[in-house]
PDB file of C-alpha atoms and ligand atoms in Angstrom:
ATOM      1  CA  MET A 380       8.183 -63.090-105.793  1.00  0.00           C
ATOM      2  CA  VAL A 381      10.603 -60.346-104.076  1.00  0.00           C
ATOM      3  CA  ASN A 382      12.965 -62.206-101.443  1.00  0.00           C
ATOM      4  CA  TYR A 383      15.467 -59.758 -99.367  1.00  0.00           C
ATOM      5  CA  ASN A 384      17.929 -61.752 -97.831  1.00  0.00           C
ATOM      6  CA  GLY A 385      14.913 -63.839 -96.482  1.00  0.00           C
ATOM      7  CA  LYS A 386      12.274 -61.600 -95.507  1.00  0.00           C
ATOM      8  CA  PRO A 387       9.108 -61.236 -97.994  1.00  0.00           C
ATOM      9  CA  TYR A 388       9.612 -56.685 -98.210  1.00  0.00           C
ATOM     10  CA  HIS A 389      12.175 -54.690 -98.631  1.00  0.00           C
ATOM     11  CA  SER A 390      13.179 -54.457 -94.945  1.00  0.00           C
ATOM     12  CA  LEU A 391      15.426 -51.262 -93.520  1.00  0.00           C
ATOM     13  CA  ASP A 392      18.548 -53.977 -93.063  1.00  0.00           C
ATOM     14  CA  TYR A 393      18.059 -54.799 -96.696  1.00  0.00           C
ATOM     15  CA  HIS A 394      19.015 -51.624 -97.686  1.00  0.00           C
ATOM     16  CA  LEU A 395      21.178 -50.538 -95.010  1.00  0.00           C
ATOM     17  CA  ARG A 396      23.406 -53.038 -96.131  1.00  0.00           C
ATOM     18  CA  GLU A 397      22.941 -52.411-100.099  1.00  0.00           C
ATOM     19  CA  VAL A 398      23.527 -48.771 -99.354  1.00  0.00           C
ATOM     20  CA  PHE A 399      26.341 -48.733 -97.209  1.00  0.00           C
ATOM     21  CA  HIS A 400      27.650 -52.580 -97.011  1.00  0.00           C
ATOM     22  CA  ASP A 401      27.780 -53.107 -93.507  1.00  0.00           C
ATOM     23  CA  LYS A 402      25.429 -53.432 -90.558  1.00  0.00           C
ATOM     24  CA  VAL A 403      24.044 -50.276 -89.450  1.00  0.00           C
ATOM     25  CA  TYR A 404      22.600 -48.749 -85.870  1.00  0.00           C
ATOM     26  CA  LYS A 405      20.541 -46.629 -84.979  1.00  0.00           C
ATOM     27  CA  ILE A 406      21.517 -44.529 -81.799  1.00  0.00           C
ATOM     28  CA  ALA A 407      19.034 -42.303 -80.328  1.00  0.00           C
ATOM     29  CA  LEU A 408      19.983 -38.830 -80.119  1.00  0.00           C
ATOM     30  CA  ASP A 409      17.831 -35.696 -77.705  1.00  0.00           C
ATOM     31  CA  ALA A 410      18.591 -32.152 -78.794  1.00  0.00           C
ATOM     32  CA  GLY A 411      16.685 -31.299 -76.064  1.00  0.00           C
ATOM     33  CA  THR A 412      14.172 -29.653 -78.217  1.00  0.00           C
ATOM     34  CA  THR A 413      10.304 -29.479 -77.580  1.00  0.00           C
ATOM     35  CA  CYS A 414       7.198 -29.682 -79.845  1.00  0.00           C
ATOM     36  CA  PRO A 415       4.596 -27.284 -80.575  1.00  0.00           C
ATOM     37  CA  ASN A 416       1.660 -29.573 -79.772  1.00  0.00           C
ATOM     38  CA  ARG A 417       3.444 -29.690 -76.248  1.00  0.00           C
ATOM     39  CA  ASP A 418       4.460 -25.852 -75.998  1.00  0.00           C
ATOM     40  CA  GLY A 419       1.374 -24.823 -76.720  1.00  0.00           C
ATOM     41  CA  LYS A 420       2.148 -22.471 -80.610  1.00  0.00           C
ATOM     42  CA  ILE A 421      -0.594 -25.429 -81.424  1.00  0.00           C
ATOM     43  CA  ASP A 422      -1.926 -26.924 -78.508  1.00  0.00           C
ATOM     44  CA  THR A 423      -0.292 -27.801 -74.661  1.00  0.00           C
ATOM     45  CA  ARG A 424      -0.998 -31.717 -74.450  1.00  0.00           C
ATOM     46  CA  GLY A 425       0.345 -33.306 -77.349  1.00  0.00           C
ATOM     47  CA  CYS A 426      -1.004 -36.320 -79.653  1.00  0.00           C
ATOM     48  CA  ILE A 427      -3.431 -38.421 -77.867  1.00  0.00           C
ATOM     49  CA  PHE A 428      -0.643 -41.584 -77.894  1.00  0.00           C
ATOM     50  CA  CYS A 429       2.875 -39.363 -77.044  1.00  0.00           C
ATOM     51  CA  SER A 430       4.308 -40.630 -74.737  1.00  0.00           C
ATOM     52  CA  LEU A 431       5.817 -37.478 -71.932  1.00  0.00           C
ATOM     53  CA  GLY A 432       8.947 -38.987 -73.674  1.00  0.00           C
ATOM     54  CA  GLY A 433       7.889 -37.419 -77.184  1.00  0.00           C
ATOM     55  CA  SER A 434       7.919 -40.606 -78.049  1.00  0.00           C
ATOM     56  CA  GLY A 435      11.886 -40.678 -77.572  1.00  0.00           C
ATOM     57  CA  ASP A 436      11.890 -42.827 -75.235  1.00  0.00           C
ATOM     58  CA  PHE A 437      15.722 -44.469 -76.012  1.00  0.00           C
ATOM     59  CA  ALA A 438      17.360 -41.664 -76.493  1.00  0.00           C
ATOM     60  CA  SER A 439      20.274 -41.088 -73.852  1.00  0.00           C
ATOM     61  CA  SER A 440      19.867 -37.557 -71.846  1.00  0.00           C
ATOM     62  CA  ARG A 441      19.378 -34.668 -73.398  1.00  0.00           C
ATOM     63  CA  LYS A 442      21.582 -33.011 -70.836  1.00  0.00           C
ATOM     64  CA  LEU A 443      24.783 -34.759 -72.736  1.00  0.00           C
ATOM     65  CA  SER A 444      26.595 -33.022 -76.006  1.00  0.00           C
ATOM     66  CA  ILE A 445      25.518 -34.805 -78.793  1.00  0.00           C
ATOM     67  CA  THR A 446      29.270 -36.416 -78.935  1.00  0.00           C
ATOM     68  CA  SER A 447      28.714 -37.474 -75.372  1.00  0.00           C
ATOM     69  CA  GLN A 448      25.380 -38.718 -76.912  1.00  0.00           C
ATOM     70  CA  ILE A 449      26.305 -40.277 -79.810  1.00  0.00           C
ATOM     71  CA  GLU A 450      29.661 -42.267 -77.623  1.00  0.00           C
ATOM     72  CA  SER A 451      27.448 -43.480 -75.179  1.00  0.00           C
ATOM     73  CA  GLY A 452      25.114 -44.978 -77.399  1.00  0.00           C
ATOM     74  CA  ILE A 453      27.991 -46.658 -79.152  1.00  0.00           C
ATOM     75  CA  ARG A 454      29.593 -48.127 -76.289  1.00  0.00           C
ATOM     76  CA  SER A 455      26.084 -49.237 -74.879  1.00  0.00           C
ATOM     77  CA  ILE A 456      25.540 -51.454 -78.531  1.00  0.00           C
ATOM     78  CA  SER A 457      29.192 -52.204 -78.195  1.00  0.00           C
ATOM     79  CA  GLU A 458      28.634 -55.893 -77.061  1.00  0.00           C
ATOM     80  CA  LYS A 459      27.003 -56.707 -80.026  1.00  0.00           C
ATOM     81  CA  TYR A 460      28.604 -54.959 -82.653  1.00  0.00           C
ATOM     82  CA  ASN A 461      32.063 -53.415 -83.047  1.00  0.00           C
ATOM     83  CA  GLY A 462      31.385 -52.102 -86.792  1.00  0.00           C
ATOM     84  CA  HIS A 463      31.452 -48.348 -87.034  1.00  0.00           C
ATOM     85  CA  LYS A 464      28.345 -47.307 -89.203  1.00  0.00           C
ATOM     86  CA  PHE A 465      25.598 -45.994 -87.551  1.00  0.00           C
ATOM     87  CA  ILE A 466      22.887 -43.710 -87.959  1.00  0.00           C
ATOM     88  CA  ALA A 467      22.394 -40.781 -86.103  1.00  0.00           C
ATOM     89  CA  TYR A 468      18.690 -40.400 -84.815  1.00  0.00           C
ATOM     90  CA  PHE A 469      16.963 -37.042 -83.767  1.00  0.00           C
ATOM     91  CA  GLN A 470      14.226 -39.008 -82.096  1.00  0.00           C
ATOM     92  CA  ALA A 471      12.937 -37.114 -79.114  1.00  0.00           C
ATOM     93  CA  PHE A 472      10.073 -34.598 -80.005  1.00  0.00           C
ATOM     94  CA  THR A 473      10.087 -32.664 -83.002  1.00  0.00           C
ATOM     95  CA  GLY A 474      13.770 -32.783 -84.042  1.00  0.00           C
ATOM     96  CA  THR A 475      13.568 -28.963 -86.381  1.00  0.00           C
ATOM     97  CA  TYR A 476      11.642 -27.294 -83.743  1.00  0.00           C
ATOM     98  CA  GLY A 477      13.798 -25.082 -82.489  1.00  0.00           C
ATOM     99  CA  ASP A 478      16.284 -21.920 -82.879  1.00  0.00           C
ATOM    100  CA  LYS A 479      17.833 -22.792 -85.534  1.00  0.00           C
ATOM    101  CA  ASN A 480      21.337 -22.002 -85.473  1.00  0.00           C
ATOM    102  CA  TYR A 481      21.414 -24.205 -82.311  1.00  0.00           C
ATOM    103  CA  LEU A 482      19.541 -27.346 -84.586  1.00  0.00           C
ATOM    104  CA  ARG A 483      22.482 -26.933 -87.119  1.00  0.00           C
ATOM    105  CA  GLU A 484      25.278 -27.148 -84.332  1.00  0.00           C
ATOM    106  CA  CYS A 485      23.999 -30.371 -82.992  1.00  0.00           C
ATOM    107  CA  TYR A 486      23.396 -31.578 -86.707  1.00  0.00           C
ATOM    108  CA  LEU A 487      26.305 -30.659 -87.579  1.00  0.00           C
ATOM    109  CA  GLU A 488      27.453 -32.063 -84.939  1.00  0.00           C
ATOM    110  CA  ALA A 489      26.240 -35.096 -85.353  1.00  0.00           C
ATOM    111  CA  ILE A 490      26.633 -35.398 -89.142  1.00  0.00           C
ATOM    112  CA  ARG A 491      31.016 -34.759 -88.909  1.00  0.00           C
ATOM    113  CA  HIS A 492      31.244 -37.602 -86.332  1.00  0.00           C
ATOM    114  CA  PRO A 493      33.510 -40.449 -88.011  1.00  0.00           C
ATOM    115  CA  ASP A 494      31.338 -43.502 -87.139  1.00  0.00           C
ATOM    116  CA  ILE A 495      28.339 -41.859 -87.815  1.00  0.00           C
ATOM    117  CA  VAL A 496      27.221 -42.195 -92.026  1.00  0.00           C
ATOM    118  CA  CYS A 497      23.529 -40.891 -91.909  1.00  0.00           C
ATOM    119  CA  LEU A 498      21.379 -38.532 -90.574  1.00  0.00           C
ATOM    120  CA  SER A 499      17.626 -39.167 -89.748  1.00  0.00           C
ATOM    121  CA  ILE A 500      15.560 -36.739 -87.763  1.00  0.00           C
ATOM    122  CA  ALA A 501      12.120 -37.132 -86.602  1.00  0.00           C
ATOM    123  CA  THR A 502       9.762 -34.458 -86.687  1.00  0.00           C
ATOM    124  CA  ARG A 503       6.236 -32.501 -87.755  1.00  0.00           C
ATOM    125  CA  PRO A 504       5.486 -31.591 -91.453  1.00  0.00           C
ATOM    126  CA  ASP A 505       4.858 -28.113 -90.069  1.00  0.00           C
ATOM    127  CA  CYS A 506       8.511 -28.047 -88.773  1.00  0.00           C
ATOM    128  CA  ILE A 507       9.733 -28.070 -92.405  1.00  0.00           C
ATOM    129  CA  ASP A 508      10.156 -24.286 -92.849  1.00  0.00           C
ATOM    130  CA  GLU A 509      12.799 -22.306 -95.667  1.00  0.00           C
ATOM    131  CA  ASP A 510      15.565 -21.884 -93.232  1.00  0.00           C
ATOM    132  CA  ILE A 511      15.422 -26.095 -92.138  1.00  0.00           C
ATOM    133  CA  LEU A 512      15.341 -27.055 -95.672  1.00  0.00           C
ATOM    134  CA  LYS A 513      18.843 -25.241 -96.166  1.00  0.00           C
ATOM    135  CA  ILE A 514      20.302 -26.075 -93.294  1.00  0.00           C
ATOM    136  CA  LEU A 515      18.999 -29.863 -94.183  1.00  0.00           C
ATOM    137  CA  ASP A 516      20.858 -28.988 -97.809  1.00  0.00           C
ATOM    138  CA  GLU A 517      23.389 -28.538 -96.118  1.00  0.00           C
ATOM    139  CA  CYS A 518      23.993 -31.606 -94.046  1.00  0.00           C
ATOM    140  CA  ASN A 519      22.754 -33.395 -96.626  1.00  0.00           C
ATOM    141  CA  HIS A 520      26.009 -32.512 -98.692  1.00  0.00           C
ATOM    142  CA  ILE A 521      28.462 -33.878 -96.254  1.00  0.00           C
ATOM    143  CA  LYS A 522      26.201 -37.208 -96.191  1.00  0.00           C
ATOM    144  CA  PRO A 523      22.620 -38.180 -96.058  1.00  0.00           C
ATOM    145  CA  VAL A 524      20.099 -36.817 -94.229  1.00  0.00           C
ATOM    146  CA  TRP A 525      16.747 -38.618 -93.803  1.00  0.00           C
ATOM    147  CA  ILE A 526      13.629 -36.801 -92.401  1.00  0.00           C
ATOM    148  CA  GLU A 527      10.678 -38.900 -90.442  1.00  0.00           C
ATOM    149  CA  LEU A 528       7.447 -37.284 -90.877  1.00  0.00           C
ATOM    150  CA  GLY A 529       4.917 -38.466 -88.666  1.00  0.00           C
ATOM    151  CA  LEU A 530       1.491 -38.339 -90.443  1.00  0.00           C
ATOM    152  CA  GLN A 531      -0.087 -41.883 -88.466  1.00  0.00           C
ATOM    153  CA  THR A 532      -2.764 -41.329 -91.289  1.00  0.00           C
ATOM    154  CA  ILE A 533      -5.226 -39.451 -93.434  1.00  0.00           C
ATOM    155  CA  ASN A 534      -8.208 -39.765 -92.689  1.00  0.00           C
ATOM    156  CA  GLU A 535      -8.763 -35.858 -90.799  1.00  0.00           C
ATOM    157  CA  ASP A 536     -10.879 -37.087 -88.503  1.00  0.00           C
ATOM    158  CA  THR A 537      -8.939 -39.477 -87.030  1.00  0.00           C
ATOM    159  CA  ALA A 538      -6.054 -36.779 -86.672  1.00  0.00           C
ATOM    160  CA  ARG A 539      -8.662 -34.653 -84.850  1.00  0.00           C
ATOM    161  CA  TYR A 540      -8.918 -37.451 -82.561  1.00  0.00           C
ATOM    162  CA  ILE A 541      -5.415 -37.779 -81.865  1.00  0.00           C
ATOM    163  CA  ARG A 542      -4.701 -34.294 -82.584  1.00  0.00           C
ATOM    164  CA  ARG A 543      -2.007 -34.472 -85.163  1.00  0.00           C
ATOM    165  CA  GLY A 544      -2.791 -30.461 -85.719  1.00  0.00           C
ATOM    166  CA  TYR A 545      -2.113 -29.943 -89.421  1.00  0.00           C
ATOM    167  CA  PRO A 546      -4.189 -30.823 -92.139  1.00  0.00           C
ATOM    168  CA  LEU A 547      -2.454 -33.381 -94.865  1.00  0.00           C
ATOM    169  CA  SER A 548      -2.018 -31.125 -97.823  1.00  0.00           C
ATOM    170  CA  VAL A 549       1.205 -29.307 -95.021  1.00  0.00           C
ATOM    171  CA  PHE A 550       2.404 -33.248 -94.769  1.00  0.00           C
ATOM    172  CA  ASP A 551       2.009 -33.124 -99.031  1.00  0.00           C
ATOM    173  CA  LYS A 552       3.758 -29.477 -99.105  1.00  0.00           C
ATOM    174  CA  ALA A 553       6.264 -31.568 -97.115  1.00  0.00           C
ATOM    175  CA  VAL A 554       7.419 -33.737 -99.124  1.00  0.00           C
ATOM    176  CA  ARG A 555       7.507 -32.009-102.166  1.00  0.00           C
ATOM    177  CA  ASP A 556      10.201 -29.685-100.512  1.00  0.00           C
ATOM    178  CA  LEU A 557      11.974 -32.318 -98.644  1.00  0.00           C
ATOM    179  CA  ARG A 558      13.195 -34.393-102.023  1.00  0.00           C
ATOM    180  CA  SER A 559      12.962 -30.740-104.082  1.00  0.00           C
ATOM    181  CA  ILE A 560      16.498 -31.095-102.534  1.00  0.00           C
ATOM    182  CA  ASN A 561      16.637 -34.845-102.053  1.00  0.00           C
ATOM    183  CA  ILE A 562      15.870 -35.392 -99.048  1.00  0.00           C
ATOM    184  CA  ASP A 563      14.954 -39.370 -98.475  1.00  0.00           C
ATOM    185  CA  VAL A 564      11.484 -39.410 -97.135  1.00  0.00           C
ATOM    186  CA  ILE A 565      10.276 -42.037 -94.498  1.00  0.00           C
ATOM    187  CA  VAL A 566       6.686 -41.804 -93.055  1.00  0.00           C
ATOM    188  CA  HIS A 567       5.214 -43.312 -89.657  1.00  0.00           C
ATOM    189  CA  THR A 568       1.808 -44.826 -89.576  1.00  0.00           C
ATOM    190  CA  ILE A 569      -0.249 -45.993 -86.901  1.00  0.00           C
ATOM    191  CA  ILE A 570      -2.124 -49.104 -87.712  1.00  0.00           C
ATOM    192  CA  GLY A 571      -4.946 -49.838 -85.323  1.00  0.00           C
ATOM    193  CA  LEU A 572      -5.988 -46.387 -84.519  1.00  0.00           C
ATOM    194  CA  PRO A 573      -9.424 -45.635 -82.351  1.00  0.00           C
ATOM    195  CA  GLY A 574     -12.013 -45.970 -85.248  1.00  0.00           C
ATOM    196  CA  GLU A 575     -10.659 -46.976 -87.927  1.00  0.00           C
ATOM    197  CA  THR A 576     -12.008 -49.979 -90.110  1.00  0.00           C
ATOM    198  CA  PHE A 577      -9.091 -51.514 -92.332  1.00  0.00           C
ATOM    199  CA  ASP A 578     -10.420 -49.311 -94.973  1.00  0.00           C
ATOM    200  CA  ASP A 579      -9.506 -46.340 -93.708  1.00  0.00           C
ATOM    201  CA  MET A 580      -5.688 -47.708 -93.417  1.00  0.00           C
ATOM    202  CA  LYS A 581      -5.742 -49.364 -96.647  1.00  0.00           C
ATOM    203  CA  ALA A 582      -6.835 -45.767 -97.563  1.00  0.00           C
ATOM    204  CA  THR A 583      -3.583 -44.383 -95.397  1.00  0.00           C
ATOM    205  CA  ILE A 584      -1.182 -47.011 -97.387  1.00  0.00           C
ATOM    206  CA  CYS A 585      -2.813 -46.906-100.822  1.00  0.00           C
ATOM    207  CA  TYR A 586      -2.219 -42.666-100.287  1.00  0.00           C
ATOM    208  CA  LEU A 587       1.416 -43.423 -99.252  1.00  0.00           C
ATOM    209  CA  ALA A 588       2.046 -45.891-102.350  1.00  0.00           C
ATOM    210  CA  LYS A 589       1.644 -42.713-104.349  1.00  0.00           C
ATOM    211  CA  CYS A 590       3.421 -40.234-102.664  1.00  0.00           C
ATOM    212  CA  ASP A 591       7.654 -39.878-103.408  1.00  0.00           C
ATOM    213  CA  ILE A 592       8.798 -41.064-100.384  1.00  0.00           C
ATOM    214  CA  GLN A 593      11.380 -43.639 -99.827  1.00  0.00           C
ATOM    215  CA  GLY A 594      10.325 -45.104 -96.779  1.00  0.00           C
ATOM    216  CA  ILE A 595       7.369 -46.326 -93.961  1.00  0.00           C
ATOM    217  CA  LYS A 596       6.945 -46.898 -90.341  1.00  0.00           C
ATOM    218  CA  LEU A 597       3.873 -49.540 -89.504  1.00  0.00           C
ATOM    219  CA  GLN A 598       4.153 -49.023 -86.592  1.00  0.00           C
ATOM    220  CA  LEU A 599       0.690 -50.611 -83.680  1.00  0.00           C
ATOM    221  CA  LEU A 600      -0.953 -48.541 -81.623  1.00  0.00           C
ATOM    222  CA  HIS A 601       0.583 -48.741 -78.480  1.00  0.00           C
ATOM    223  CA  VAL A 602      -1.490 -47.485 -75.267  1.00  0.00           C
ATOM    224  CA  LEU A 603       1.319 -45.974 -73.287  1.00  0.00           C
ATOM    225  CA  LYS A 604       0.894 -45.129 -69.404  1.00  0.00           C
ATOM    226  CA  ARG A 605       0.132 -41.298 -68.630  1.00  0.00           C
ATOM    227  CA  THR A 606      -1.476 -40.948 -72.212  1.00  0.00           C
ATOM    228  CA  ASP A 607      -4.751 -39.352 -73.452  1.00  0.00           C
ATOM    229  CA  LEU A 608      -4.889 -42.011 -75.386  1.00  0.00           C
ATOM    230  CA  LEU A 609      -4.998 -44.627 -71.243  1.00  0.00           C
ATOM    231  CA  THR A 610      -8.482 -43.160 -70.177  1.00  0.00           C
ATOM    232  CA  ASP A 611     -10.256 -43.599 -73.650  1.00  0.00           C
ATOM    233  CA  TYR A 612      -8.849 -47.219 -73.830  1.00  0.00           C
ATOM    234  CA  GLU A 613      -9.797 -47.435 -69.634  1.00  0.00           C
ATOM    235  CA  ASN A 614     -13.448 -46.452 -70.481  1.00  0.00           C
ATOM    236  CA  GLY A 615     -14.077 -48.849 -73.419  1.00  0.00           C
ATOM    237  CA  LEU A 616     -13.784 -46.046 -76.066  1.00  0.00           C
ATOM    238  CA  PHE A 617     -11.714 -48.529 -78.318  1.00  0.00           C
ATOM    239  CA  GLN A 618      -9.638 -52.230 -78.133  1.00  0.00           C
ATOM    240  CA  THR A 619      -6.315 -52.741 -79.106  1.00  0.00           C
ATOM    241  CA  LEU A 620      -5.549 -55.317 -81.602  1.00  0.00           C
ATOM    242  CA  SER A 621      -5.219 -59.395 -81.385  1.00  0.00           C
ATOM    243  CA  LEU A 622      -1.607 -60.417 -82.812  1.00  0.00           C
ATOM    244  CA  GLU A 623      -3.572 -62.243 -85.116  1.00  0.00           C
ATOM    245  CA  GLU A 624      -5.267 -59.212 -85.969  1.00  0.00           C
ATOM    246  CA  TYR A 625      -2.337 -57.110 -86.440  1.00  0.00           C
ATOM    247  CA  THR A 626      -1.145 -59.511 -88.275  1.00  0.00           C
ATOM    248  CA  ASP A 627      -3.406 -60.102 -91.124  1.00  0.00           C
ATOM    249  CA  ILE A 628      -3.363 -55.711 -91.561  1.00  0.00           C
ATOM    250  CA  ILE A 629       0.166 -55.569 -91.793  1.00  0.00           C
ATOM    251  CA  ILE A 630       0.556 -58.595 -94.381  1.00  0.00           C
ATOM    252  CA  LYS A 631      -2.105 -57.102 -96.980  1.00  0.00           C
ATOM    253  CA  LEU A 632      -0.971 -53.264 -95.954  1.00  0.00           C
ATOM    254  CA  ILE A 633       2.401 -54.641 -97.384  1.00  0.00           C
ATOM    255  CA  GLU A 634       0.798 -55.950-100.475  1.00  0.00           C
ATOM    256  CA  LEU A 635      -0.389 -52.627-101.449  1.00  0.00           C
ATOM    257  CA  LEU A 636       2.918 -50.719-100.790  1.00  0.00           C
ATOM    258  CA  PRO A 637       5.206 -50.558-103.940  1.00  0.00           C
ATOM    259  CA  GLU A 638       8.757 -52.628-103.588  1.00  0.00           C
ATOM    260  CA  ASN A 639      10.899 -49.055-103.963  1.00  0.00           C
ATOM    261  CA  ILE A 640       9.693 -48.112-100.506  1.00  0.00           C
ATOM    262  CA  VAL A 641      11.420 -48.964 -97.488  1.00  0.00           C
ATOM    263  CA  ILE A 642       9.953 -50.611 -94.490  1.00  0.00           C
ATOM    264  CA  HIS A 643      11.527 -49.430 -91.382  1.00  0.00           C
ATOM    265  CA  ARG A 644       9.418 -50.668 -89.049  1.00  0.00           C
ATOM    266  CA  ILE A 645       6.436 -53.601 -88.859  1.00  0.00           C
ATOM    267  CA  THR A 646       5.280 -53.556 -85.457  1.00  0.00           C
ATOM    268  CA  GLY A 647       5.991 -50.953 -82.250  1.00  0.00           C
ATOM    269  CA  ASP A 648       8.737 -50.324 -80.102  1.00  0.00           C
ATOM    270  CA  GLY A 649       6.886 -49.126 -77.364  1.00  0.00           C
ATOM    271  CA  PRO A 650       9.486 -49.204 -73.960  1.00  0.00           C
ATOM    272  CA  LYS A 651       8.301 -51.896 -71.657  1.00  0.00           C
ATOM    273  CA  SER A 652       7.785 -49.914 -68.449  1.00  0.00           C
ATOM    274  CA  ILE A 653       5.294 -48.023 -69.998  1.00  0.00           C
ATOM    275  CA  LEU A 654       3.655 -50.226 -72.766  1.00  0.00           C
ATOM    276  CA  VAL A 655      -0.306 -50.724 -71.333  1.00  0.00           C
ATOM    277  CA  SER A 656      -1.541 -52.478 -74.318  1.00  0.00           C
ATOM    278  CA  PRO A 657      -1.537 -54.608 -76.222  1.00  0.00           C
ATOM    279  CA  THR A 658       1.357 -56.350 -74.162  1.00  0.00           C
ATOM    280  CA  TRP A 659       2.337 -59.179 -76.574  1.00  0.00           C
ATOM    281  CA  SER A 660       3.960 -56.720 -78.595  1.00  0.00           C
ATOM    282  CA  SER A 661       6.676 -56.730 -76.380  1.00  0.00           C
ATOM    283  CA  ASN A 662       8.163 -59.775 -77.287  1.00  0.00           C
ATOM    284  CA  LYS A 663       9.422 -58.591 -80.408  1.00  0.00           C
ATOM    285  CA  LYS A 664      11.252 -61.668 -81.130  1.00  0.00           C
ATOM    286  CA  TYR A 665       8.344 -63.896 -81.180  1.00  0.00           C
ATOM    287  CA  VAL A 666       5.824 -61.391 -82.981  1.00  0.00           C
ATOM    288  CA  LEU A 667       8.320 -60.852 -85.899  1.00  0.00           C
ATOM    289  CA  ASN A 668       8.882 -64.688 -86.209  1.00  0.00           C
ATOM    290  CA  TYR A 669       5.152 -64.822 -86.411  1.00  0.00           C
ATOM    291  CA  ILE A 670       4.423 -62.263 -89.168  1.00  0.00           C
ATOM    292  CA  HIS A 671       7.286 -63.143 -91.264  1.00  0.00           C
ATOM    293  CA  LYS A 672       5.761 -67.424 -90.311  1.00  0.00           C
ATOM    294  CA  GLU A 673       2.198 -66.258 -91.620  1.00  0.00           C
ATOM    295  CA  PHE A 674       3.842 -64.018 -94.788  1.00  0.00           C
ATOM    296  CA  LYS A 675       5.177 -67.596 -96.026  1.00  0.00           C
ATOM    297  CA  LEU A 676       1.604 -69.284 -94.939  1.00  0.00           C
ATOM    298  CA  ARG A 677      -0.305 -67.108 -97.318  1.00  0.00           C
ATOM    299  CA  GLY A 678       2.236 -66.453-100.042  1.00  0.00           C
ATOM    300  CA  ALA A 679       2.688 -62.877 -99.402  1.00  0.00           C
ATOM    301  CA  TYR A 680       5.458 -60.523-100.664  1.00  0.00           C
ATOM    302  CA  GLN A 681       5.429 -56.566-100.771  1.00  0.00           C
ATOM    303  CA  GLY A 682       3.847 -55.321-104.150  1.00  0.00           C
ATOM    304  CA  LYS A 683       1.755 -57.828-104.816  1.00  0.00           C
ATOM    305  CA  TYR A 684      -1.030 -55.864-105.783  1.00  0.00           C
ATOM    306  CA  TYR A 685       0.432 -52.659-106.231  1.00  0.00           C
ATOM    307  CA  ARG A 686      -0.169 -51.751-109.526  1.00  0.00           C
ATOM    308  CA  ARG A 687       2.301 -48.630-111.201  1.00  0.00           C
ATOM    309  CA  ARG A 688       0.033 -46.493-113.372  1.00  0.00           C
ATOM    310  CA  PHE A 689       2.659 -44.397-114.764  1.00  0.00           C
TER     311      PHE A 689
HETATM  312  S1  LIG B1451       3.860 -34.047 -82.889  1.00  0.00           S
HETATM  313 FE1  LIG B1451       5.430 -36.160 -81.723  1.00  0.00          FE
HETATM  314  S2  LIG B1451       6.217 -35.009 -79.714  1.00  0.00           S
HETATM  315 FE2  LIG B1451       4.472 -33.843 -80.518  1.00  0.00          FE
HETATM  316  S3  LIG B1451       2.835 -34.646 -79.614  1.00  0.00           S
HETATM  317 FE3  LIG B1451       2.676 -35.892 -81.367  1.00  0.00          FE
HETATM  318  S4  LIG B1451       4.019 -37.306 -81.843  1.00  0.00           S
HETATM  319 FE4  LIG B1451       4.615 -36.010 -80.014  1.00  0.00          FE
END
């Protein structure tokens, strides 16, 4: 049975200590990018669950320079951490979408900061082109670069419902292209999407278990204020998961993942001010303790039901 510093799965915390030999915190940054799913290139409405902050609700103000955002992030963490190792996380909207020269400057400004040990960029697979790959390759030769791809599900019907705006083949190509230049790929998934059964979620996880990815975020579906998802929720078109249901699902899914895939997140992180449902998820400490306790009671661990086929 695996044991990563007391956790039954390969957690991000454990991974960061292994790689950087210290506790490492993320600083959420906003380069002022937008998203093709909001600016009209694909759609104007955004993904059905996306908040007005473009899923970057914890980032600093986009009016500040990248260096100022990093300094401000370091100051706000300084009460609990006085180390010098941080990840520059371009979280808001689509971090590889926009003027390439401008993006290159932003990434280089972040990666050259002495306290930054790694650059992580959240984006869409359809926003990884040749120019971006060249820039990422350049950055990856300075410090490690991670790309976080918002996939959410492999189910094409659900993908249409959430207005993801690209087919699975685009994700597959982005993973291949990024891996060809040794960029670590982290995939965002959402657990509890409307209409999805456990078998649908399992299909997504089993698919990813065999992809050349290095990390995964398992994110509980949140219903946030001022989203179209809230309208469907209020109209009774779906329900959100209870803590007990979510725990049961998340444990079974983690058992299907190979141990080498780092688990960056096993719950949600929605800002309390705009969270409508499920409200239990706002007590993150309690939720994590509950899930970890249940792992123990069941004798569950990452990779328990994963079998390598090569
Ligand atoms: S791709 Fe990301 S930023 Fe764009 S609408 Fe979807 S969730 Fe929001």
